[in-house]
Short mmCIF file of C-alpha atoms in Angstrom, two decimals:
data_model
loop_
_atom_site.label_atom_id
_atom_site.label_comp_id
_atom_site.label_asym_id
_atom_site.label_seq_id
_atom_site.Cartn_x
_atom_site.Cartn_y
_atom_site.Cartn_z
CA MET O 1 13.24 -38.51 -82.22
CA LEU O 2 13.46 -35.65 -84.58
CA ASP O 3 12.37 -35.50 -88.42
CA LYS O 4 15.48 -36.58 -90.54
CA ASN O 5 14.08 -34.37 -93.19
CA GLN O 6 14.36 -30.93 -90.98
CA ASN O 7 17.08 -28.66 -91.55
CA LEU O 8 20.41 -29.59 -90.73
CA SER O 9 21.12 -26.71 -88.14
CA PHE O 10 18.78 -24.47 -85.99
CA ALA O 11 18.43 -20.88 -86.33
CA PRO O 12 21.84 -18.85 -87.03
CA ILE O 13 22.27 -16.63 -84.14
CA ASN O 14 25.88 -16.71 -83.05
CA LYS O 15 29.04 -18.76 -83.49
CA ALA O 16 28.51 -21.01 -80.38
CA TYR O 17 25.23 -21.72 -80.61
CA GLY O 18 25.64 -23.07 -84.27
CA GLN O 19 28.63 -25.31 -82.89
CA VAL O 20 26.98 -26.81 -79.78
CA PHE O 21 23.51 -27.18 -80.80
CA ARG O 22 22.88 -29.15 -84.02
CA PRO O 23 19.39 -31.29 -84.80
CA ASP O 24 19.72 -34.64 -84.48
CA GLN O 25 23.21 -34.80 -82.66
CA LEU O 26 24.30 -34.37 -78.77
CA THR O 27 27.19 -32.57 -78.07
CA LEU O 28 29.00 -32.76 -74.38
CA GLY O 29 29.99 -29.76 -71.98
CA LEU O 30 31.27 -29.50 -68.37
CA VAL O 31 29.94 -27.33 -65.64
CA LEU O 32 32.24 -25.43 -63.73
CA PRO O 33 34.33 -25.70 -61.31
CA LEU O 34 35.99 -29.08 -62.89
CA GLU O 35 36.66 -29.97 -59.11
CA ALA O 36 35.19 -32.45 -56.63
CA TYR O 37 34.00 -30.91 -53.53
CA PRO O 38 31.50 -32.13 -51.39
CA VAL O 39 28.19 -30.95 -49.81
CA GLY O 40 28.59 -27.89 -47.94
CA SER O 41 31.94 -27.20 -48.56
CA GLU O 42 33.60 -24.75 -51.10
CA PRO O 43 35.60 -25.35 -54.56
CA THR O 44 39.10 -24.30 -53.99
CA MET O 45 39.12 -22.72 -57.59
CA LYS O 46 42.94 -24.45 -57.89
CA GLY O 47 44.06 -25.02 -61.26
CA HIS O 48 40.91 -23.96 -62.61
CA MET O 49 42.00 -22.03 -65.62
CA LYS O 50 44.25 -25.10 -66.61
CA ALA O 51 41.21 -27.32 -66.18
CA ALA O 52 39.29 -25.16 -68.85
CA GLN O 53 41.78 -25.24 -71.34
CA LEU O 54 42.52 -29.18 -71.03
CA ALA O 55 38.69 -29.03 -71.55
CA GLU O 56 39.02 -27.38 -74.55
CA SER O 57 41.86 -29.18 -76.00
CA LEU O 58 40.40 -32.71 -75.77
CA GLY O 59 37.21 -31.38 -77.74
CA PHE O 60 34.52 -30.54 -75.12
CA ALA O 61 32.05 -28.22 -76.70
CA ALA O 62 31.28 -25.86 -73.91
CA LEU O 63 31.82 -24.72 -70.47
CA TRP O 64 28.77 -23.67 -67.92
CA LEU O 65 28.90 -21.11 -65.37
CA ARG O 66 26.40 -20.74 -62.52
CA ASP O 67 25.28 -17.66 -61.06
CA VAL O 68 25.04 -17.98 -57.14
CA PRO O 69 25.13 -14.38 -55.70
CA PHE O 70 25.20 -15.72 -52.05
CA ASN O 71 25.97 -18.97 -50.50
CA VAL O 72 23.06 -20.14 -48.78
CA PRO O 73 24.09 -23.11 -46.68
CA SER O 74 20.91 -24.73 -46.72
CA PHE O 75 21.68 -25.19 -50.73
CA GLY O 76 25.02 -26.83 -49.70
CA ASP O 77 26.68 -25.44 -53.18
CA PRO O 78 28.08 -22.05 -53.48
CA GLY O 79 28.89 -22.89 -56.98
CA GLN O 80 31.95 -21.52 -58.64
CA ILE O 81 32.40 -18.46 -56.38
CA PHE O 82 33.15 -16.28 -58.98
CA ASP O 83 30.89 -13.72 -60.63
CA PRO O 84 29.84 -15.39 -64.01
CA PHE O 85 30.31 -12.28 -66.31
CA VAL O 86 34.05 -11.37 -64.64
CA TYR O 87 34.45 -15.40 -64.99
CA LEU O 88 33.43 -15.24 -68.62
CA GLY O 89 35.91 -12.60 -69.22
CA ALA O 90 38.78 -14.26 -67.95
CA LEU O 91 37.62 -17.60 -69.88
CA ALA O 92 37.22 -15.58 -72.85
CA THR O 93 41.21 -14.71 -73.16
CA ALA O 94 42.41 -18.16 -72.06
CA THR O 95 40.74 -20.16 -74.39
CA ASP O 96 39.81 -19.79 -78.05
CA ARG O 97 37.22 -22.45 -79.60
CA ILE O 98 35.05 -23.76 -76.89
CA ALA O 99 31.66 -22.39 -76.28
CA LEU O 100 31.10 -20.43 -72.91
CA GLY O 101 27.62 -20.81 -71.44
CA THR O 102 25.69 -19.19 -68.40
CA ALA O 103 23.66 -22.15 -66.33
CA SER O 104 22.14 -20.00 -65.75
CA ILE O 105 21.69 -16.16 -64.77
CA VAL O 106 19.23 -15.41 -62.02
CA LEU O 107 17.25 -12.42 -64.07
CA PRO O 108 15.07 -11.19 -61.04
CA LEU O 109 18.26 -10.52 -58.97
CA ARG O 110 20.26 -8.34 -61.96
CA HIS O 111 18.99 -5.17 -63.63
CA PRO O 112 18.46 -6.15 -67.28
CA ALA O 113 20.75 -3.40 -68.84
CA HIS O 114 23.54 -4.85 -66.79
CA VAL O 115 23.06 -8.46 -68.12
CA ALA O 116 22.68 -7.35 -71.59
CA LYS O 117 25.75 -5.27 -71.54
CA ALA O 118 27.69 -7.87 -69.72
CA ALA O 119 26.60 -10.58 -71.97
CA ALA O 120 27.02 -8.77 -74.98
CA SER O 121 30.55 -7.86 -73.95
CA ALA O 122 31.42 -11.57 -73.21
CA ASP O 123 30.25 -12.64 -76.67
CA VAL O 124 32.18 -10.21 -78.39
CA LEU O 125 35.36 -10.32 -76.70
CA SER O 126 35.25 -14.18 -77.23
CA ASP O 127 34.26 -13.77 -80.82
CA GLY O 128 30.92 -15.23 -80.67
CA ARG O 129 31.15 -18.18 -78.12
CA LEU O 130 28.33 -17.12 -75.47
CA LEU O 131 25.54 -18.78 -74.66
CA LEU O 132 23.06 -17.10 -72.15
CA GLY O 133 21.31 -19.33 -69.93
CA VAL O 134 18.66 -17.43 -67.74
CA ALA O 135 16.71 -18.25 -65.09
CA SER O 136 14.11 -16.78 -62.10
CA GLY O 137 16.02 -18.23 -59.42
CA ASP O 138 15.41 -20.88 -56.84
CA ARG O 139 17.03 -19.31 -53.50
CA PRO O 140 14.52 -17.68 -51.53
CA GLU O 141 17.14 -16.34 -49.07
CA GLU O 142 19.02 -14.24 -51.75
CA TYR O 143 15.87 -12.33 -52.71
CA PRO O 144 15.99 -9.71 -49.41
CA ALA O 145 19.19 -9.19 -49.73
CA MET O 146 18.49 -7.48 -52.79
CA ARG O 147 15.67 -6.00 -51.55
CA GLN O 148 13.40 -8.29 -53.98
CA SER O 149 10.54 -10.03 -53.79
CA PHE O 150 10.79 -13.85 -54.15
CA PRO O 151 6.88 -14.53 -55.29
CA ASP O 152 6.58 -12.14 -57.91
CA ARG O 153 9.81 -13.20 -59.38
CA GLY O 154 8.47 -14.47 -62.63
CA GLU O 155 6.95 -11.15 -63.53
CA ARG O 156 10.39 -9.68 -63.35
CA PHE O 157 11.98 -12.51 -65.41
CA ARG O 158 9.56 -12.09 -68.43
CA ASP O 159 10.12 -8.31 -67.83
CA SER O 160 13.95 -8.75 -67.97
CA VAL O 161 13.50 -11.09 -71.37
CA ASP O 162 11.82 -8.52 -72.72
CA TYR O 163 14.01 -5.84 -72.09
CA ILE O 164 17.32 -7.58 -72.95
CA ARG O 165 15.92 -8.56 -76.29
CA ALA O 166 14.99 -4.98 -76.98
CA THR O 167 18.86 -3.73 -76.60
CA ALA O 168 19.93 -5.84 -79.40
CA THR O 169 18.32 -3.19 -81.70
CA PRO O 170 19.91 0.23 -82.36
CA TYR O 171 18.52 2.94 -80.10
CA PRO O 172 15.82 0.87 -78.72
CA LYS O 173 12.33 2.02 -77.87
CA HIS O 174 11.00 -0.29 -75.01
CA GLU O 175 8.77 0.45 -71.87
CA SER O 176 9.61 -1.88 -69.13
CA LEU O 177 8.98 -2.60 -65.76
CA GLN O 178 12.73 -1.80 -65.05
CA GLY O 179 13.06 1.21 -67.25
CA HIS O 180 12.22 3.13 -70.26
CA LEU O 181 14.15 3.09 -73.14
CA PRO O 182 13.08 5.99 -75.42
CA GLY O 183 14.53 5.63 -78.58
CA ASP O 184 17.47 8.56 -78.19
CA ILE O 185 20.21 6.06 -76.11
CA ASP O 186 21.89 2.92 -77.21
CA LEU O 187 23.49 0.24 -75.17
CA LEU O 188 26.77 -1.20 -76.64
CA PRO O 189 28.19 -3.22 -77.37
CA LYS O 190 25.47 -4.89 -79.63
CA PRO O 191 25.76 -8.97 -79.65
CA SER O 192 28.46 -10.70 -82.45
CA GLY O 193 25.31 -12.35 -84.01
CA SER O 194 21.50 -11.30 -84.24
CA ARG O 195 20.99 -11.25 -80.93
CA LEU O 196 22.21 -12.98 -77.34
CA PRO O 197 20.87 -16.59 -77.63
CA LEU O 198 18.71 -16.84 -74.69
CA LEU O 199 18.17 -20.71 -73.19
CA ILE O 200 15.05 -20.80 -70.49
CA THR O 201 16.18 -22.71 -67.90
CA GLY O 202 13.22 -25.14 -66.53
CA GLY O 203 9.89 -23.23 -66.26
CA SER O 204 11.35 -20.33 -64.67
CA ARG O 205 7.99 -19.45 -63.23
CA GLN O 206 6.30 -19.34 -66.94
CA SER O 207 3.83 -21.63 -69.04
CA PRO O 208 5.07 -23.90 -71.47
CA ASP O 209 4.05 -22.25 -74.12
CA TRP O 210 5.83 -19.07 -73.16
CA VAL O 211 8.84 -20.96 -72.74
CA ALA O 212 8.89 -22.19 -75.99
CA GLU O 213 7.97 -19.31 -77.85
CA ASN O 214 10.36 -16.80 -76.10
CA GLY O 215 13.59 -18.97 -75.74
CA ASP O 216 16.15 -19.92 -78.18
CA GLY O 217 16.14 -23.02 -76.53
CA TRP O 218 15.23 -24.84 -73.64
CA MET O 219 17.77 -26.11 -70.34
CA THR O 220 16.04 -28.98 -68.49
CA TYR O 221 16.93 -31.02 -65.55
CA PRO O 222 17.86 -34.78 -66.05
CA ARG O 223 15.11 -37.29 -65.87
CA ASP O 224 15.13 -41.04 -66.96
CA ALA O 225 15.20 -41.46 -70.74
CA ALA O 226 11.48 -42.52 -71.03
CA SER O 227 10.54 -39.36 -68.92
CA GLN O 228 12.62 -36.89 -70.66
CA GLY O 229 11.48 -37.97 -74.14
CA ARG O 230 8.01 -37.05 -73.16
CA ALA O 231 8.89 -33.69 -71.74
CA VAL O 232 11.08 -32.97 -75.10
CA ALA O 233 8.26 -34.05 -77.45
CA ASP O 234 6.08 -32.12 -75.22
CA TYR O 235 8.36 -29.04 -75.88
CA ARG O 236 9.09 -29.66 -79.72
CA ASN O 237 5.19 -30.23 -80.51
CA ARG O 238 4.30 -26.67 -78.77
CA LEU O 239 6.90 -25.25 -80.97
CA LYS O 240 5.06 -26.44 -84.03
CA ALA O 241 1.75 -25.38 -82.36
CA LEU O 242 3.08 -22.09 -82.19
CA GLY O 243 4.57 -21.69 -85.39
CA GLN O 244 8.13 -21.35 -84.14
CA PRO O 245 11.35 -23.07 -85.78
CA ASP O 246 12.65 -26.08 -84.01
CA LYS O 247 14.79 -25.51 -81.35
CA PRO O 248 17.52 -26.94 -78.88
CA VAL O 249 16.85 -28.57 -75.70
CA MET O 250 19.89 -29.58 -73.54
CA GLN O 251 20.44 -30.73 -69.76
CA SER O 252 22.60 -30.89 -66.99
CA LEU O 253 23.57 -34.52 -65.62
CA TYR O 254 25.74 -35.13 -62.49
CA VAL O 255 28.37 -37.78 -63.34
CA ALA O 256 30.84 -39.85 -60.97
CA LEU O 257 32.83 -42.09 -63.61
CA LEU O 258 34.29 -45.21 -62.47
CA GLU O 259 37.60 -46.91 -63.86
CA ASP O 260 35.79 -50.12 -64.47
CA PRO O 261 33.82 -49.39 -67.81
CA ASN O 262 31.47 -52.09 -67.21
CA ALA O 263 30.32 -50.53 -63.55
CA PRO O 264 26.92 -50.67 -63.32
CA ALA O 265 25.05 -47.18 -62.41
CA ARG O 266 24.03 -45.95 -59.26
CA ARG O 267 22.03 -43.18 -58.68
CA ILE O 268 23.43 -39.45 -57.09
CA HIS O 269 22.02 -36.26 -56.48
CA LEU O 270 20.73 -35.64 -60.42
CA GLY O 271 22.88 -38.29 -62.01
CA PHE O 272 24.68 -41.46 -61.53
CA GLN O 273 27.88 -43.02 -60.73
CA SER O 274 28.97 -45.63 -63.30
CA GLY O 275 30.93 -47.02 -65.73
CA SER O 276 31.74 -45.25 -69.22
CA ASN O 277 29.74 -48.03 -70.61
CA PHE O 278 26.38 -47.12 -69.04
CA LEU O 279 27.28 -43.56 -69.48
CA ARG O 280 27.53 -43.98 -73.19
CA ARG O 281 24.30 -45.98 -73.51
CA TYR O 282 22.45 -43.19 -71.46
CA LEU O 283 23.69 -40.44 -73.65
CA ALA O 284 22.78 -42.42 -76.91
CA GLU O 285 19.28 -43.03 -75.60
CA ILE O 286 18.53 -39.36 -75.02
CA ARG O 287 20.36 -38.59 -78.07
CA GLU O 288 17.41 -40.78 -80.02
CA ILE O 289 14.90 -38.63 -78.26
CA GLY O 290 16.08 -35.45 -79.52
CA MET O 291 18.65 -34.02 -76.71
CA ASN O 292 20.71 -31.64 -78.30
CA HIS O 293 23.56 -31.06 -75.67
CA VAL O 294 24.34 -32.27 -72.02
CA ALA O 295 26.50 -30.60 -69.50
CA LEU O 296 28.52 -32.93 -67.09
CA ASN O 297 29.15 -32.04 -63.93
CA LEU O 298 31.91 -33.76 -62.34
CA ARG O 299 31.66 -32.33 -58.58
CA PHE O 300 30.80 -35.91 -57.13
CA ASN O 301 33.65 -37.65 -59.02
CA GLN O 302 35.85 -39.57 -56.93
CA ALA O 303 39.05 -39.99 -59.30
CA ALA O 304 41.11 -36.76 -60.07
CA ILE O 305 39.56 -34.43 -62.39
CA GLU O 306 42.32 -34.65 -65.47
CA PRO O 307 42.43 -38.24 -65.83
CA THR O 308 38.70 -38.52 -65.83
CA LEU O 309 38.39 -35.72 -68.51
CA LYS O 310 40.58 -37.65 -70.61
CA ARG O 311 38.70 -40.78 -70.02
CA LEU O 312 35.55 -38.88 -70.97
CA ALA O 313 37.49 -37.63 -74.17
CA ASP O 314 38.99 -41.31 -75.14
CA THR O 315 35.66 -43.18 -74.18
CA ILE O 316 32.78 -40.98 -74.53
CA LEU O 317 33.45 -37.82 -77.05
CA PRO O 318 34.35 -39.83 -80.22
CA GLU O 319 30.64 -40.63 -80.24
CA PHE O 320 29.36 -37.42 -78.97
CA SER O 321 31.02 -34.26 -80.97
#
């Protein structure tokens, strides 16, 4: 658990970062699309803007978009179909308060200048509501489609992070594997805050120390509470050893919420099916070990999404907001 004597906030970056991430607290977000669809099928995306607006009105902290350039049938999940940056622009106009996050942009498959410009544009257009999750990618089939090498994606990921960081400064000077910034041209717009808040997903083919030092937070995968506690403690111990300030940790979680609040948990892919009471206990437990945000994925939920969101808002959100 975090030291209660620490600051009441993480480093100021932008509006979304301050709203979603706070020491000793856990907030809840949602992974888009807000729709149930089986493995191997495509989401319909019907009513997706209305669902996003409902999530905001109910008090969820963030909406998260995945970056899936190609539908790879062997993975059984095409994501939310739309290009994430185009979708962010649409969501920025349809919502007012909720944070908008990417989970995550596959950096080795995009030029960092395009990522920096698109992300800063979404951040400014949404009045500082962007959280930029980034990853090295895990679908080998996508790489030859863009004439990229899968084995060396870790090196390009590091290079892209450095490039994106450089573009936040006026007329940057930066030498990169992916381009030369001589200092006499600039990339606009600049982010609304001091920089784009970069959240590193998993290991992203980097050392744990690199992840701790170079990200503004860590996006990890669901584990049982005891294992997650060890992972979070290791991350924060590395921050201290590196002389870094405290940074937030978040995770995803597939949830199928049952109508009976006392229904026991049953394991599903990267999460569980349960009643609201088990879900509340699990969230409280991972809050105690230092988790700051959970992005709930309702893809395998059996009930309709709208009543599920309202039930989550009534039974879970009051304790995690």
